[in-house]
Each structure stands twice: as C-alpha cells, then as structure tokens.
Tab-separated table of C-alpha atoms in Angstrom:
chain	number	residue	atom	x	y	z
A	1	UNK	CA	7.224	-15.603	-18.729
A	2	UNK	CA	9.881	-15.152	-16.076
A	3	UNK	CA	8.796	-12.979	-13.153
A	4	UNK	CA	12.320	-12.211	-12.013
A	5	UNK	CA	14.583	-11.754	-15.024
A	6	UNK	CA	17.604	-10.638	-12.938
A	7	UNK	CA	17.511	-13.996	-11.102
A	8	UNK	CA	17.876	-12.349	-7.679
A	9	UNK	CA	15.654	-14.947	-5.967
A	10	UNK	CA	12.857	-12.551	-5.011
A	11	UNK	CA	15.061	-9.873	-3.428
A	12	UNK	CA	14.200	-6.278	-4.166
A	13	UNK	CA	17.092	-4.204	-5.449
A	14	UNK	CA	16.884	-0.639	-4.165
A	15	UNK	CA	18.729	2.172	-5.897
A	16	UNK	CA	19.841	5.155	-3.817
A	17	UNK	CA	20.725	8.039	-6.107
A	18	UNK	CA	23.514	10.357	-4.985
A	19	UNK	CA	21.324	13.466	-4.660
A	20	UNK	CA	18.824	11.567	-2.496
A	21	UNK	CA	21.587	9.923	-0.436
A	22	UNK	CA	22.627	13.361	0.826
A	23	UNK	CA	19.354	13.535	2.748
A	24	UNK	CA	17.211	16.525	3.677
A	25	UNK	CA	17.204	17.992	7.181
A	26	UNK	CA	13.821	18.524	8.820
A	27	UNK	CA	13.087	19.383	12.449
A	28	UNK	CA	9.292	19.280	12.297
A	29	UNK	CA	6.806	16.791	10.888
A	30	UNK	CA	3.119	17.455	10.394
A	31	UNK	CA	0.967	14.391	9.870
A	32	UNK	CA	-2.521	14.483	8.412
A	33	UNK	CA	-4.729	11.704	7.118
A	34	UNK	CA	-7.865	10.814	5.248
A	35	UNK	CA	-9.622	7.469	5.051
A	36	UNK	CA	-7.315	6.496	2.179
A	37	UNK	CA	-3.882	7.888	3.066
A	38	UNK	CA	-1.490	9.395	5.573
A	39	UNK	CA	0.426	12.511	4.549
A	40	UNK	CA	3.736	13.285	6.249
A	41	UNK	CA	5.123	16.769	5.630
A	42	UNK	CA	8.727	17.215	6.765
A	43	UNK	CA	9.566	20.855	7.464
A	44	UNK	CA	12.743	22.780	8.263
A	45	UNK	CA	12.130	25.548	10.814
A	46	UNK	CA	14.905	28.097	11.179
A	47	UNK	CA	15.218	30.280	14.290
A	48	UNK	CA	13.995	33.823	13.763
A	49	UNK	CA	12.440	33.068	10.399
A	50	UNK	CA	8.690	33.727	10.114
A	51	UNK	CA	8.227	31.113	7.358
A	52	UNK	CA	9.127	27.441	7.223
A	53	UNK	CA	9.191	25.395	4.058
A	54	UNK	CA	8.074	21.831	3.493
A	55	UNK	CA	11.219	19.969	2.498
A	56	UNK	CA	9.529	16.712	1.589
A	57	UNK	CA	6.043	15.219	1.480
A	58	UNK	CA	5.494	11.495	1.795
A	59	UNK	CA	2.077	9.948	1.104
A	60	UNK	CA	1.410	6.490	2.534
A	61	UNK	CA	-1.421	3.982	2.459
A	62	UNK	CA	-2.755	3.336	5.994
A	63	UNK	CA	-1.162	-0.125	6.046
A	64	UNK	CA	2.244	1.331	5.189
A	65	UNK	CA	1.833	4.040	7.827
A	66	UNK	CA	1.302	1.321	10.444
A	67	UNK	CA	4.361	-0.566	9.185
A	68	UNK	CA	6.379	2.654	9.404
A	69	UNK	CA	5.169	3.191	12.978
A	70	UNK	CA	6.271	-0.324	13.952
A	71	UNK	CA	9.645	0.058	12.221
A	72	UNK	CA	10.271	3.376	14.006
A	73	UNK	CA	9.328	1.839	17.363
A	74	UNK	CA	11.708	-1.083	16.788
A	75	UNK	CA	14.538	1.225	15.751
A	76	UNK	CA	14.048	3.582	18.706
A	77	UNK	CA	14.291	0.568	21.029
A	78	UNK	CA	17.523	-0.541	19.303
A	79	UNK	CA	18.926	3.005	19.423
A	80	UNK	CA	18.160	3.394	23.139
A	81	UNK	CA	19.619	-0.018	23.922
A	82	UNK	CA	22.908	1.062	22.337
A	83	UNK	CA	23.065	4.818	23.088
A	84	UNK	CA	20.814	5.193	26.121
A	85	UNK	CA	17.365	6.746	26.530
A	86	UNK	CA	16.193	9.570	24.299
A	87	UNK	CA	14.990	12.298	26.629
A	88	UNK	CA	11.719	14.004	25.689
A	89	UNK	CA	10.076	16.384	28.191
A	90	UNK	CA	6.568	15.181	29.048
A	91	UNK	CA	3.674	17.609	28.678
A	92	UNK	CA	5.748	20.400	27.161
A	93	UNK	CA	5.656	21.553	23.552
A	94	UNK	CA	8.667	20.284	21.687
A	95	UNK	CA	10.981	22.707	19.926
A	96	UNK	CA	11.203	24.221	17.399
A	97	UNK	CA	7.566	25.287	17.706
A	98	UNK	CA	5.458	25.845	20.758
A	99	UNK	CA	1.797	26.629	20.397
A	100	UNK	CA	1.853	26.709	16.590
A	101	UNK	CA	-0.724	24.626	14.788
A	102	UNK	CA	-0.418	23.489	11.207
A	103	UNK	CA	-2.983	22.382	8.690
A	104	UNK	CA	-2.493	20.703	5.340
C-alpha cells in the first residue's frame, strides 16, 4: 500500500480556503491551559463597547504550543532585524485592556 499516493515525496500540501485567507482581526489573546492542552482565545475588543467577542479559539497539545512559541520567537527576531525593534512598554498594561482579567 502506497503511503503517499500523490507522489509529493513526503511534502504536506496545505489548502488555504478563500474565506480563511481573509483572516480575522484580534487585538487580545487569552491563553489558558490544562495538563493536556493549551487554549488560545483570540478576541476583538472595540473601543467603547462593553462586550468583546471571541473571534477564534485554537486548541493545541503542549508540544505544539512550545513549537508555536519557538516559531513566534524566531519570526519576531526576523521582523525586528528587517523593520527595527517592536516597542512594548515594560511594566504597563497593554492596550486594549488595562486591569481586566479573563477566565475561560
């Protein structure tokens, strides 16, 4: 039995559907975890609105969460090398929320 009928020599073909390719804007992420998984909720907070909706929820195995962390670190380094440092104020709450705590 052939493992790879498309004969692509072990390469994974990834399909990006048009509706997903448009992306979803989020300006807040809340991360929770259990012993078995990490849950990333991406939220869009709008100024003056008392409610914010979860736009997308991603559930990862711990190993994949660590791989994501490493990939983000590598890409931030590449971004800063090309565009300059990303400025983040130390010790201050980051917009859009200050002092708001979330729970999943």
